[in-house]
Short mmCIF file of C-alpha atoms and ligand atoms in Angstrom, two decimals:
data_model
loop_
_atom_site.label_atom_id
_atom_site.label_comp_id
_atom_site.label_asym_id
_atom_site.label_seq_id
_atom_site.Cartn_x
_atom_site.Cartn_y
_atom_site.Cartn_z
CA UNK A 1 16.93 1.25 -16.94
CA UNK A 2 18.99 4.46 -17.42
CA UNK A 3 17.69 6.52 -14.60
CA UNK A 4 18.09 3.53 -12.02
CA UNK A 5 22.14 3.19 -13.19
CA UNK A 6 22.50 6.57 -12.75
CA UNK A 7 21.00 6.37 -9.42
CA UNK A 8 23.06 4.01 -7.99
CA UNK A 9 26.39 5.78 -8.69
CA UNK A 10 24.87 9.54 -9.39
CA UNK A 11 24.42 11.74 -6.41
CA UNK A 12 21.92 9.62 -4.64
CA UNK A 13 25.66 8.85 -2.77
CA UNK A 14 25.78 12.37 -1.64
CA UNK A 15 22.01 12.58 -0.56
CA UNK A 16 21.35 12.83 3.22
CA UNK A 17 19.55 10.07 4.78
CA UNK A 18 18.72 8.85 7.93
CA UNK A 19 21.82 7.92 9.91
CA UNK A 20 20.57 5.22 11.60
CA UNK A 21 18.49 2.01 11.88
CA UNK A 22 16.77 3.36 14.91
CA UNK A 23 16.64 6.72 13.81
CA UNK A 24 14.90 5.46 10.58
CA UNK A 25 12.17 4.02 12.81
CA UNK A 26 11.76 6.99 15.05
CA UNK A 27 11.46 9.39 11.73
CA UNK A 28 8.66 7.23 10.07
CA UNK A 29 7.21 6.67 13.01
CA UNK A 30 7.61 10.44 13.85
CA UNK A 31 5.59 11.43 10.52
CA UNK A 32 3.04 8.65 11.67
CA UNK A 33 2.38 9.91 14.84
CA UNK A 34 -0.03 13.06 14.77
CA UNK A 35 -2.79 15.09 15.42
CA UNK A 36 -4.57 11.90 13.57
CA UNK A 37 -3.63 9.65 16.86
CA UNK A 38 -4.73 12.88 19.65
CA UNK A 39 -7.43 14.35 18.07
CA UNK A 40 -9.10 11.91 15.00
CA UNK A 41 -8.97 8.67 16.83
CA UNK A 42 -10.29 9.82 19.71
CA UNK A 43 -13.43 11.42 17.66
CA UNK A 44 -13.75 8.89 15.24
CA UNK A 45 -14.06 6.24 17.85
CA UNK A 46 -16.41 8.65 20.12
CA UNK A 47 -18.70 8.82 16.89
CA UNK A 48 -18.47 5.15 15.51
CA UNK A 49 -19.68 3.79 18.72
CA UNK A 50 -16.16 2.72 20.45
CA UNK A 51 -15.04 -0.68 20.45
CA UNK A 52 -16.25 -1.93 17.42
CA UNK A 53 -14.58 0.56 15.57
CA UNK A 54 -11.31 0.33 16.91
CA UNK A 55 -11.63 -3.34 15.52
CA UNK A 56 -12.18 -2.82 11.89
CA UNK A 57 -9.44 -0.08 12.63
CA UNK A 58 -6.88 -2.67 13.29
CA UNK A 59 -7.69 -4.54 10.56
CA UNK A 60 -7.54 -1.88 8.58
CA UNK A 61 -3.87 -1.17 9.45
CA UNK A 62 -3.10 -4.68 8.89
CA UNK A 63 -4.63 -5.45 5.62
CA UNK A 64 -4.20 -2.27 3.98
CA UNK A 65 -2.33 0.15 6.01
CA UNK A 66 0.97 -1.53 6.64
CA UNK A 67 0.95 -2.93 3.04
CA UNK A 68 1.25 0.22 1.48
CA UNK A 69 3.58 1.66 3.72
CA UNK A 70 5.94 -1.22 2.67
CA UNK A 71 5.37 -0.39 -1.04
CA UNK A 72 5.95 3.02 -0.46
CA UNK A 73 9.00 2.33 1.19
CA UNK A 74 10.68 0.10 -0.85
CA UNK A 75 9.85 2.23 -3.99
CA UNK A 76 11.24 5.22 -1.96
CA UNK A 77 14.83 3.38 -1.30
CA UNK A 78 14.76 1.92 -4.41
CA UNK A 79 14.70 4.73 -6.37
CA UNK A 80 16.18 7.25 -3.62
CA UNK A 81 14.45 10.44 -5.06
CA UNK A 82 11.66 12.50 -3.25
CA UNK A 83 8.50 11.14 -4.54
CA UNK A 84 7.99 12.89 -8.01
CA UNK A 85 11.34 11.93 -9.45
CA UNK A 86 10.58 8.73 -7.53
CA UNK A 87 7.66 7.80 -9.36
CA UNK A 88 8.65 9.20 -12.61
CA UNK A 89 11.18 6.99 -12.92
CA UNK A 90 10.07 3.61 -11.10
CA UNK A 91 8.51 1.74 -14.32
CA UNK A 92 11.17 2.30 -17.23
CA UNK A 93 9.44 4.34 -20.27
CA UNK A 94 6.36 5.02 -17.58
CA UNK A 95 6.97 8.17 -16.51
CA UNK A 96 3.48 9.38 -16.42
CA UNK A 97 3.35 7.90 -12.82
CA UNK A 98 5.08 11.11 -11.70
CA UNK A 99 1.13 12.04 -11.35
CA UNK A 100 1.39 10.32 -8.10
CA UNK A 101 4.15 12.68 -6.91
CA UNK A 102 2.64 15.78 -8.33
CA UNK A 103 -0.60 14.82 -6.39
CA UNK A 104 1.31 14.26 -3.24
CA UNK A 105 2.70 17.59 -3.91
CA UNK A 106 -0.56 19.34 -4.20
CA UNK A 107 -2.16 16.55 -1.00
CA UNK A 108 0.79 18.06 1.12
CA UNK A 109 -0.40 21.33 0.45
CA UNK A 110 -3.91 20.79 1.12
CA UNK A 111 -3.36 18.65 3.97
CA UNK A 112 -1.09 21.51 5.50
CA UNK A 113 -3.76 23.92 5.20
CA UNK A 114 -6.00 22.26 7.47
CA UNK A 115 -4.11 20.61 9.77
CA UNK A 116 -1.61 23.68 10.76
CA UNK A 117 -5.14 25.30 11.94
CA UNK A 118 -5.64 22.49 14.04
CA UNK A 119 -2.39 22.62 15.06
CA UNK A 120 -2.60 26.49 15.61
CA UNK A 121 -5.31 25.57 18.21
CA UNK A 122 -3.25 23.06 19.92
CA UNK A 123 -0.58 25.35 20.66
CA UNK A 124 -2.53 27.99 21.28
CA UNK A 125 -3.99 25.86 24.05
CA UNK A 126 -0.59 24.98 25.67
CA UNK A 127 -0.09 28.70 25.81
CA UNK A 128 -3.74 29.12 27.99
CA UNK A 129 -3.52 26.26 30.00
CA UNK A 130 -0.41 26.93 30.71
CA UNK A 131 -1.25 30.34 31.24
CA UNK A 132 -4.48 29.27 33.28
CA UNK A 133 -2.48 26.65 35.35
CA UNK A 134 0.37 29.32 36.35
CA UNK A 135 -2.35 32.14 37.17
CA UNK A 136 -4.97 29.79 39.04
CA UNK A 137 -7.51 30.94 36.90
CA UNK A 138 -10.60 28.28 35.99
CA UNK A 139 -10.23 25.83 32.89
CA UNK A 140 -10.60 26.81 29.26
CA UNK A 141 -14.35 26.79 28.47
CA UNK A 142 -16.15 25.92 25.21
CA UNK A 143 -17.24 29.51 25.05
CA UNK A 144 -13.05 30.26 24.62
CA UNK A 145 -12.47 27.31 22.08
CA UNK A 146 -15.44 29.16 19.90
CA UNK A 147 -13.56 32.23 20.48
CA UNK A 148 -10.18 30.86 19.47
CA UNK A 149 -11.43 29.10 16.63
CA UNK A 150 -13.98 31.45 15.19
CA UNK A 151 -11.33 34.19 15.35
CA UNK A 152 -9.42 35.63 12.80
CA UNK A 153 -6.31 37.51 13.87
CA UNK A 154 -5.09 34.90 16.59
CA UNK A 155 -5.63 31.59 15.24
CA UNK A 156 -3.72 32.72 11.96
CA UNK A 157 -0.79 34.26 14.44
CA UNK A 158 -0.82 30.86 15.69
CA UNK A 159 -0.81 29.57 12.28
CA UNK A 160 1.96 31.06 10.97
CA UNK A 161 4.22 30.91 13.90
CA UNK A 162 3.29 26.97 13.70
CA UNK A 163 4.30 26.62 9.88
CA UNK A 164 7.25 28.97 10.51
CA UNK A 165 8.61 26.80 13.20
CA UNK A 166 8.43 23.25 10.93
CA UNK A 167 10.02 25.24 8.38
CA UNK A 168 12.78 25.91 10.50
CA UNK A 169 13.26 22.41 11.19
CA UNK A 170 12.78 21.10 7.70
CA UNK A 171 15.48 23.48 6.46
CA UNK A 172 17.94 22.16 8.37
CA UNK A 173 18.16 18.59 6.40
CA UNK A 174 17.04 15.12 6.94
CA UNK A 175 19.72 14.13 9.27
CA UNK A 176 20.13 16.84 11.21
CA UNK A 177 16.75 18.04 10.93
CA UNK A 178 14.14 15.36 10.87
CA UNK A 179 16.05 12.90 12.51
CA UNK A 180 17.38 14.54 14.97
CA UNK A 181 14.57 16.38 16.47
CA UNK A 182 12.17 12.95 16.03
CA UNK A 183 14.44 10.98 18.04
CA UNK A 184 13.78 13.76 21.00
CA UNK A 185 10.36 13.62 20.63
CA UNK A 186 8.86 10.58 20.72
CA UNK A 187 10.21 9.13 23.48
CA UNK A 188 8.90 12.35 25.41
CA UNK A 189 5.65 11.93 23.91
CA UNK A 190 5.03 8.14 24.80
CA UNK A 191 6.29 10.25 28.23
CA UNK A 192 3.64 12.21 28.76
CA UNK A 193 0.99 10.56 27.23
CA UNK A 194 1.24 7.54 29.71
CA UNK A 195 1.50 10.01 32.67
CA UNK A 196 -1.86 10.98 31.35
CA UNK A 197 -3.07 7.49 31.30
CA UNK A 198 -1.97 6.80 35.11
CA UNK A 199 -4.25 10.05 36.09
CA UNK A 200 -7.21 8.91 33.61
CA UNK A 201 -7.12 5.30 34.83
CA UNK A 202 -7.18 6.40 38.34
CA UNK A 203 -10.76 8.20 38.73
CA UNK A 204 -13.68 6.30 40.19
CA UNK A 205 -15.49 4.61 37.61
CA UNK A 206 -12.69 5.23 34.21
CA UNK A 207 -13.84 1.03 33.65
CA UNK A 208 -16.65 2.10 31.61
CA UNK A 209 -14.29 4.08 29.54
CA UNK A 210 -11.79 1.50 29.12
CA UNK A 211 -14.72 -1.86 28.33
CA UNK A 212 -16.20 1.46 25.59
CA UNK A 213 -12.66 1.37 23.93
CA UNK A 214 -12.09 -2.31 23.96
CA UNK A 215 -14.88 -4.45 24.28
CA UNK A 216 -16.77 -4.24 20.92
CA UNK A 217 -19.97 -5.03 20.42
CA UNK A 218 -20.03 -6.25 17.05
CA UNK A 219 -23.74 -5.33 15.96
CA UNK A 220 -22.54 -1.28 15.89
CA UNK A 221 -19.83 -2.52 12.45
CA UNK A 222 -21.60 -1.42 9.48
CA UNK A 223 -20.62 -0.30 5.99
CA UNK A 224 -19.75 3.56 7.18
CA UNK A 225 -17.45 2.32 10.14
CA UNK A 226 -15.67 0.09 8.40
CA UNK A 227 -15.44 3.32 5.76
CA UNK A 228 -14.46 5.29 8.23
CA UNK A 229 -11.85 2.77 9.64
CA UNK A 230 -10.36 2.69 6.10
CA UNK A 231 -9.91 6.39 5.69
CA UNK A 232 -8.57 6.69 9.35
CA UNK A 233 -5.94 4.34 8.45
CA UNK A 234 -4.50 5.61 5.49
CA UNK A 235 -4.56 9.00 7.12
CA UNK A 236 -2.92 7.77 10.21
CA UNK A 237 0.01 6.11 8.41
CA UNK A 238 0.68 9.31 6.05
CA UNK A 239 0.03 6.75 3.05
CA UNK A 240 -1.31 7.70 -0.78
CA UNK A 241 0.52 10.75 -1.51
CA UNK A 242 4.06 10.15 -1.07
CA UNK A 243 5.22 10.86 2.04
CA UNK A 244 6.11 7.45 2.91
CA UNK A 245 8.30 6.87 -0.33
CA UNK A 246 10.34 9.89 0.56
CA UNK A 247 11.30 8.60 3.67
CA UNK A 248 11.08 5.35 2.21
CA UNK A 249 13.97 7.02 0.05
CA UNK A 250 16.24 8.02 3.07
CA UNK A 251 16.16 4.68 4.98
CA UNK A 252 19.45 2.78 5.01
CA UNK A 253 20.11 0.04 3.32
CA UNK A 254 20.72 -1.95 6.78
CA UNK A 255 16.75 -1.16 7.59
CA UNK A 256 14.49 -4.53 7.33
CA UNK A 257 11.38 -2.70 5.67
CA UNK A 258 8.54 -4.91 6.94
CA UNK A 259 9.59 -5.49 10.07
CA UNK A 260 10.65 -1.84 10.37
CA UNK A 261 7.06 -0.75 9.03
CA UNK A 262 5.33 -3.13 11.48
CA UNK A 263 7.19 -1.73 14.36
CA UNK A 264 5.94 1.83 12.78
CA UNK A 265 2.01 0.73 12.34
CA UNK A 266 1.89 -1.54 15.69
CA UNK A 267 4.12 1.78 17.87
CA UNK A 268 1.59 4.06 15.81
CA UNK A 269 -1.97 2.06 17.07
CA UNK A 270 -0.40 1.98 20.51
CA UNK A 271 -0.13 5.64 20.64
CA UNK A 272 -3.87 5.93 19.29
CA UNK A 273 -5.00 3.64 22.19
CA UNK A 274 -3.03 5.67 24.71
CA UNK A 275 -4.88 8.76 23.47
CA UNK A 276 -7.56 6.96 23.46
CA UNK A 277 -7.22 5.40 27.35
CA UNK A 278 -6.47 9.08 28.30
CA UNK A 279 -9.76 10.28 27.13
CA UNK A 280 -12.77 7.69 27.48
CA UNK A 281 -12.22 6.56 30.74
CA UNK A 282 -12.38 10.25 32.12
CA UNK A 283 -15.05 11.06 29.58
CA UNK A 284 -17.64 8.29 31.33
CA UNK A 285 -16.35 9.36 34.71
CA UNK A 286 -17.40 12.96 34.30
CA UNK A 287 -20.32 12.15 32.46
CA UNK A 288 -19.30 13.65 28.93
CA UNK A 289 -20.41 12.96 25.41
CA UNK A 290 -17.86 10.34 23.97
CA UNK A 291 -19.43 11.31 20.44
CA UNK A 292 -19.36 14.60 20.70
CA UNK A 293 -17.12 14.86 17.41
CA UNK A 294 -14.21 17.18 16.19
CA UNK A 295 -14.24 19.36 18.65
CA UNK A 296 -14.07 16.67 21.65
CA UNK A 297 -9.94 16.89 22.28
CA UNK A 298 -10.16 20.87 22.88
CA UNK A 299 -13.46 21.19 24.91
CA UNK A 300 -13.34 18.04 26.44
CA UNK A 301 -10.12 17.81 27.61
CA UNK A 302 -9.57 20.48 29.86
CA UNK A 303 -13.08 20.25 31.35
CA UNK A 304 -12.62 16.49 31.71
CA UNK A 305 -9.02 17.56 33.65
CA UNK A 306 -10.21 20.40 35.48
CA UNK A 307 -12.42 18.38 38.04
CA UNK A 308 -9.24 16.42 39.49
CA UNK A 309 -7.23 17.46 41.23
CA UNK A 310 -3.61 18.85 39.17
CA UNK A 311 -5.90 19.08 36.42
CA UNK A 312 -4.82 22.58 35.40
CA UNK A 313 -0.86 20.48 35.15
CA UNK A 314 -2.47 17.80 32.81
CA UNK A 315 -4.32 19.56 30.70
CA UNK A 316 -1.26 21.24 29.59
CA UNK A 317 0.77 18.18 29.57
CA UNK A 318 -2.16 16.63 27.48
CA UNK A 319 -2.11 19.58 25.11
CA UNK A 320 2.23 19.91 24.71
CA UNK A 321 1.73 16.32 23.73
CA UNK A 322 -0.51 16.90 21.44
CA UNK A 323 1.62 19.62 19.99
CA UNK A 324 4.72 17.19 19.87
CA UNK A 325 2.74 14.85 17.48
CA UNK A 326 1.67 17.50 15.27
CA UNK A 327 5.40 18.87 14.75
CA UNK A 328 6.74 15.13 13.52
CA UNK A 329 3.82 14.72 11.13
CA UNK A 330 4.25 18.56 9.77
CA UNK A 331 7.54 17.50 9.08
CA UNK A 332 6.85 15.06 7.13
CA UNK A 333 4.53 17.00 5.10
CA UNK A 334 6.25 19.64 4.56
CA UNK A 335 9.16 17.70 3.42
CA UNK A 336 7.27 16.23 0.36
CA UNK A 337 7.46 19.49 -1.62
CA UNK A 338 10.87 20.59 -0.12
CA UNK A 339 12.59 17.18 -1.32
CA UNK A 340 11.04 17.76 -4.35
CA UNK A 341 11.86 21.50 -5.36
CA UNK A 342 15.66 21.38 -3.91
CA UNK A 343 15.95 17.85 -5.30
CA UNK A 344 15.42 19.51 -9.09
CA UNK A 345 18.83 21.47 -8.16
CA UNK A 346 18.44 24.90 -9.11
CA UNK A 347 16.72 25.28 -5.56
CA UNK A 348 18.39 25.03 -2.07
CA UNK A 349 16.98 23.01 0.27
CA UNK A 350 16.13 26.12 3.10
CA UNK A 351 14.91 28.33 0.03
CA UNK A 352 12.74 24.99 -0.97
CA UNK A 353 11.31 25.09 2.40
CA UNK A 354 10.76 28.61 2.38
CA UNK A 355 8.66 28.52 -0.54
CA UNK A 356 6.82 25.19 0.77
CA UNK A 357 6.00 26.84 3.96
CA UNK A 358 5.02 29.91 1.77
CA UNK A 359 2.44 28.24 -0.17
CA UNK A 360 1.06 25.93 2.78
CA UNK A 361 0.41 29.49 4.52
CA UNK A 362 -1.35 31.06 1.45
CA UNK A 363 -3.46 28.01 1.50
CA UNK A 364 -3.60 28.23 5.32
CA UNK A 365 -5.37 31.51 5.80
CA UNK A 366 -7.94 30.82 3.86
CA UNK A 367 -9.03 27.72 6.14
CA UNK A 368 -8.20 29.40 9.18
CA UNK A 369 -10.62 32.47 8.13
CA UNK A 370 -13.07 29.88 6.44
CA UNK A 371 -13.72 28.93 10.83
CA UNK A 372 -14.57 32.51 11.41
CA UNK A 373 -17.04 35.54 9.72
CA UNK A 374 -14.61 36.98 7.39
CA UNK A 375 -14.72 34.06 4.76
CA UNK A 376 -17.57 31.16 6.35
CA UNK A 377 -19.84 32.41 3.71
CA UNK A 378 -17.84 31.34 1.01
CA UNK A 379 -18.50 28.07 -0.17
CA UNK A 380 -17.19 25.38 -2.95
CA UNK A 381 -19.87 22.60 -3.38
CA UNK A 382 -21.03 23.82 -0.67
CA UNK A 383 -18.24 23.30 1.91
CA UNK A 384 -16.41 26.28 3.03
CA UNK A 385 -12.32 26.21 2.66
CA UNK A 386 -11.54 23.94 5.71
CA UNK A 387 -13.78 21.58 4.43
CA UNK A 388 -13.28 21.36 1.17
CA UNK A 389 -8.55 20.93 1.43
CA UNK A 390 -9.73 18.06 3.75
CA UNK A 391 -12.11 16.26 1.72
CA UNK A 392 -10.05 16.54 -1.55
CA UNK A 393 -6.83 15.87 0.23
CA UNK A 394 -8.45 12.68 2.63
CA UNK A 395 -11.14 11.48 0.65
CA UNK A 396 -9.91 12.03 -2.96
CA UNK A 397 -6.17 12.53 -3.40
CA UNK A 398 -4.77 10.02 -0.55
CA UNK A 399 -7.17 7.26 -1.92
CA UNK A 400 -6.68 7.88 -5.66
CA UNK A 401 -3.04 7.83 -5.08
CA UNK A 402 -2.88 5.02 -2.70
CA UNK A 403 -4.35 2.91 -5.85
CA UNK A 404 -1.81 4.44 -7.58
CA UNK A 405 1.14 2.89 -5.52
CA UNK A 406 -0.18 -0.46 -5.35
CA UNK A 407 -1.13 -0.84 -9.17
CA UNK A 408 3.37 0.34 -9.37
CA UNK A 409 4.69 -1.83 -6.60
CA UNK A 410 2.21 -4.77 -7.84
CA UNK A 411 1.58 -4.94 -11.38
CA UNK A 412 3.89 -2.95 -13.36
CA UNK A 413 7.41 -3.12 -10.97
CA UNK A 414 8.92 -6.57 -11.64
CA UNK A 415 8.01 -8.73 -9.06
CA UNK A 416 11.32 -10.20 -8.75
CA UNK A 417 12.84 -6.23 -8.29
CA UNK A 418 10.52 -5.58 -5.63
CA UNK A 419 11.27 -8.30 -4.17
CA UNK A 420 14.86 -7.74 -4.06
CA UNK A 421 14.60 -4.34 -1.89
CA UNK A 422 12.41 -5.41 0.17
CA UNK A 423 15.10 -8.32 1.28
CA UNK A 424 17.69 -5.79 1.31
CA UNK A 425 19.70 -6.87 4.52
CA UNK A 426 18.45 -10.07 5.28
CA UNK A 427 20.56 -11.92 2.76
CA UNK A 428 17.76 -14.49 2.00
CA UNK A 429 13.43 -13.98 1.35
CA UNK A 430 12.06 -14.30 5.01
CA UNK A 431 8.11 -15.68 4.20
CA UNK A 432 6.94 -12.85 5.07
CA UNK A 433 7.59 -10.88 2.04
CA UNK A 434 5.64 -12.83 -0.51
CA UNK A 435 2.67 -12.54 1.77
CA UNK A 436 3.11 -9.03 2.15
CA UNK A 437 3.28 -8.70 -1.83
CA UNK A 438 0.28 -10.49 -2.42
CA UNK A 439 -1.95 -7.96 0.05
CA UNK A 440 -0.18 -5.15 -2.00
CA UNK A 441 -1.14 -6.24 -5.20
CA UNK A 442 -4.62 -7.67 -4.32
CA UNK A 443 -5.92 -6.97 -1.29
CA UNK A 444 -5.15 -3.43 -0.70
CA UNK A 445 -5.96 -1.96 -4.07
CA UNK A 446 -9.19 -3.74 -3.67
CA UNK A 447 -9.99 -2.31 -0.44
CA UNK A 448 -9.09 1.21 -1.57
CA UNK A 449 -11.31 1.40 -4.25
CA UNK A 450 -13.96 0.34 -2.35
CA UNK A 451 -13.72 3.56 0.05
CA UNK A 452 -12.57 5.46 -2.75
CA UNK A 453 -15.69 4.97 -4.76
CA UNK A 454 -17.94 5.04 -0.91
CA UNK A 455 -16.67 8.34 -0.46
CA UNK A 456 -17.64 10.60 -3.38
CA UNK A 457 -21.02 8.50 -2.97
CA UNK A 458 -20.72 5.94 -6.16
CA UNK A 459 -21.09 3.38 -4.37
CA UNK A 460 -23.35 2.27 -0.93
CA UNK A 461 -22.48 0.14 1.72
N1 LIG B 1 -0.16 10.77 9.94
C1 LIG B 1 -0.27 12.10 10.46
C2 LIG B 1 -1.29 12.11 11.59
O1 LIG B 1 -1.84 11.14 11.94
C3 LIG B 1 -0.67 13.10 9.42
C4 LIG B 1 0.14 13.02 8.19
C5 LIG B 1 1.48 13.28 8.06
C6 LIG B 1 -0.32 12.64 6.92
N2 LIG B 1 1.86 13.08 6.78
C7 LIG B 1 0.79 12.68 6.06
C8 LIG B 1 -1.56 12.24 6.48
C9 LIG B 1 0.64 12.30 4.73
C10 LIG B 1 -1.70 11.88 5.13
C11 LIG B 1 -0.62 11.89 4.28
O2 LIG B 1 -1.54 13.13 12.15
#
């Protein structure tokens, strides 16, 4: 019990935080909100045959998504330490659980690598459309995509300058940083992305899109979507490697966690099914392939666009939204390791970013280059480096570590101290929380293992 006393009077008073109860919510949510909503859920659902999917994928959120986030937040403001020190010190004489930090750590990394390509792409492609739009000349074509991607020189430019601008923000703090910048964004985001809607939901014929998004048909749910549902959630939420419990450590006391993290998982599907109503409906209008996978947001898109009239205008909007999304969940990446390093002391915070963004480049160029000749060739288990940062950061780390967090917050935290934070500000146990507990000590550690184990192929559904 000697770390937690010295938390509670130690310089956890002096640690920045979120200011306030709204900007709390707009921060989580912020880290939420990503390329996983634009670009994933769109895919996912294109490939898993629609409606069906998005099902399981709300059930998913509720029975194992929005669980977790609540343990990861209450261990976070418990403890009020980024997530290594965080875990180190949760369980008293336990401090091997620091594992789950140090994997977060190293998850951060990885995910970084990958998704700051991605997000490379996406603000590449504000730059062209916008470009295209201004000039008059025709839409981006899948021949330039293949160019962009496949590249070398230009995608890592894009890189760089992408990981050079979250680092930027990151250095400036939590409050003034994070929050701050968040609290801009998604409200312009939710902007733009129903503008989108409006223009989607206007062409002849956009039903079919919208009955392929919600009308399931219930024979298309197998083992593999519900799979893929699982790992779609836990990505979407930024859950199993610490993210959470680090802003889970800057929420104020005043902040009513579940509620808080149900406003953050409901705001955070709505924002998938916008993306979602932006693409389908145009997508059976025009005649496209709704499964046409990964690369469906940037070829898609501004093909889908450039038939309508303004098209040229939306396709950038749709991309600059896309771009906004990415920024808040890079953020919240990126702040794992930051928190971490600066929180040991001898580091500043903007050095600690430095070095995060640093690493996450290192990392970086090596997936960007993996897309292109200069590295496609090389291959670990036969993946090449793209591949292989997103399948040991999704389908290994996240999962391992989401386990992780439940077996803490359920079985080895004391029920009644877990209890206690989570009815922080309420002044008496709403029934809400016990049922919450239960799913976070049963439910969703059952669940998890279940992908966990589907994934590296030990078990078949
Ligand atoms: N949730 C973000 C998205 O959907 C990505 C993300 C941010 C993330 N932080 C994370 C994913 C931590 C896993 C873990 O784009």
């Amino acid at each position: 019990m000697k770390n937690n006393e010295n938390l509670s009077t130690g310089p956890a008073v002096q640690r920045d935080g979120f200011r306030s109860v709204l900007g709390a919510f707009t921060a989580t949510l912020g880290s939420a909100v990503g390329l996983g909503n634009i670009w994933k859920f769109p895919y996912l659902t294109g490939v898993n045959g629609g409606a069906a999917f998005v099902f399981a994928y709300l059930i998913c959120v509720a029975v194992v998504g929005l669980p977790l986030l609540v343990a990861e937040h209450v261990i976070g403001r418990r403890m009020r330490l980024n997530a290594v020190h965080a875990y180190e010190n949760v369980v008293p004489n336990e401090r091997a659980w620091s594992l789950i930090g140090f994997a977060g750590v190293l998850a951060a990394v990885l995910i970084m690598a990958f998704y700051t390509d991605i997000a490379g792409w996406v603000f590449a492609y504000v730059a062209k459309s916008v470009a295209a739009f201004a000039t008059g000349s025709g839409p981006l074509t899948k021949e330039s995509f293949a160019s962009l991607a496949g590249g070398s020189l230009e995608p890592l430019a894009w890189q760089a300058g992408v990981i050079a601008l979250v680092t930027v923000v990151i250095a400036a703090g939590v409050s003034r940083g994070i929050e701050k910048v968040t609290k801009f964004l998604m409200p312009v985001l939710l902007g733009l992305l129903i503008l989108c809607d409006i223009r989607a939901l206007s062409l002849p014929g956009a039903f079919k899109g919208v009955s392929f998004l919600f009308a399931p048909d219930f024979s298309k749910i197998t083992g593999g979507v519900i799979l893929a549902a699982l790992g779609l959630s836990f990505f979407k939420l930024s859950l199993g490697m610490g993210t959470m419990t680090t802003y889970g450590s800057y929420l104020p006391d005043g902040t009513r966690i579940v509620p808080n993290a149900t406003r953050v998982a409901l705001a955070d599907t709505v924002v998938s099914l916008l993306a979602g109503l932006a693409v389908f409906p145009a997508v059976f209008a025009f005649g496209f392939e709704p499964s046409a996978g990964p690369s469906l947001l940037f070829i898609s898109v501004p093909m889908i666009f450039s038939k309508m009239p303004l098209g040229g205008l939306f396709t950038s909007l749709f991309f600059i939204l896309a771009a906004i999304a990415a920024v808040g969940a890079m953020i919240s990446l990126i702040e794992v390791p930051t928190a971490w390093m600066s929180e040991k002391g001898r580091i500043k915070r903007p050095v600690a970013a430095v070095i995060s963004g640093a690493v996450m480049l290192l990392l970086g160029v090596l997936a960007t280059l993996s897309q292109g000749p200069i590295l496609s060739n090389v291959k670990i288990f036969g993946k090449n480096f793209f591949d292989v940062f997103d399948f040991a950061s999704s389908n290994v780390l996240l999962p391992i570590g989401g386990v992780a967090i439940a077996i803490v917050a359920g079985w080895r935290l004391a029920r009644k101290e877990f209890i206690a934070e989570l009815d922080k500000g309420y002044g008496k146990t709403p029934w809400y929380s016990k049922t919450i507990y239960a799913f976070i000590k049963f439910v969703a550690p059952v669940l998890i293992v279940v992908i966990l184990l589907n994934s590296l192929g030990l078990l078949k559904l």
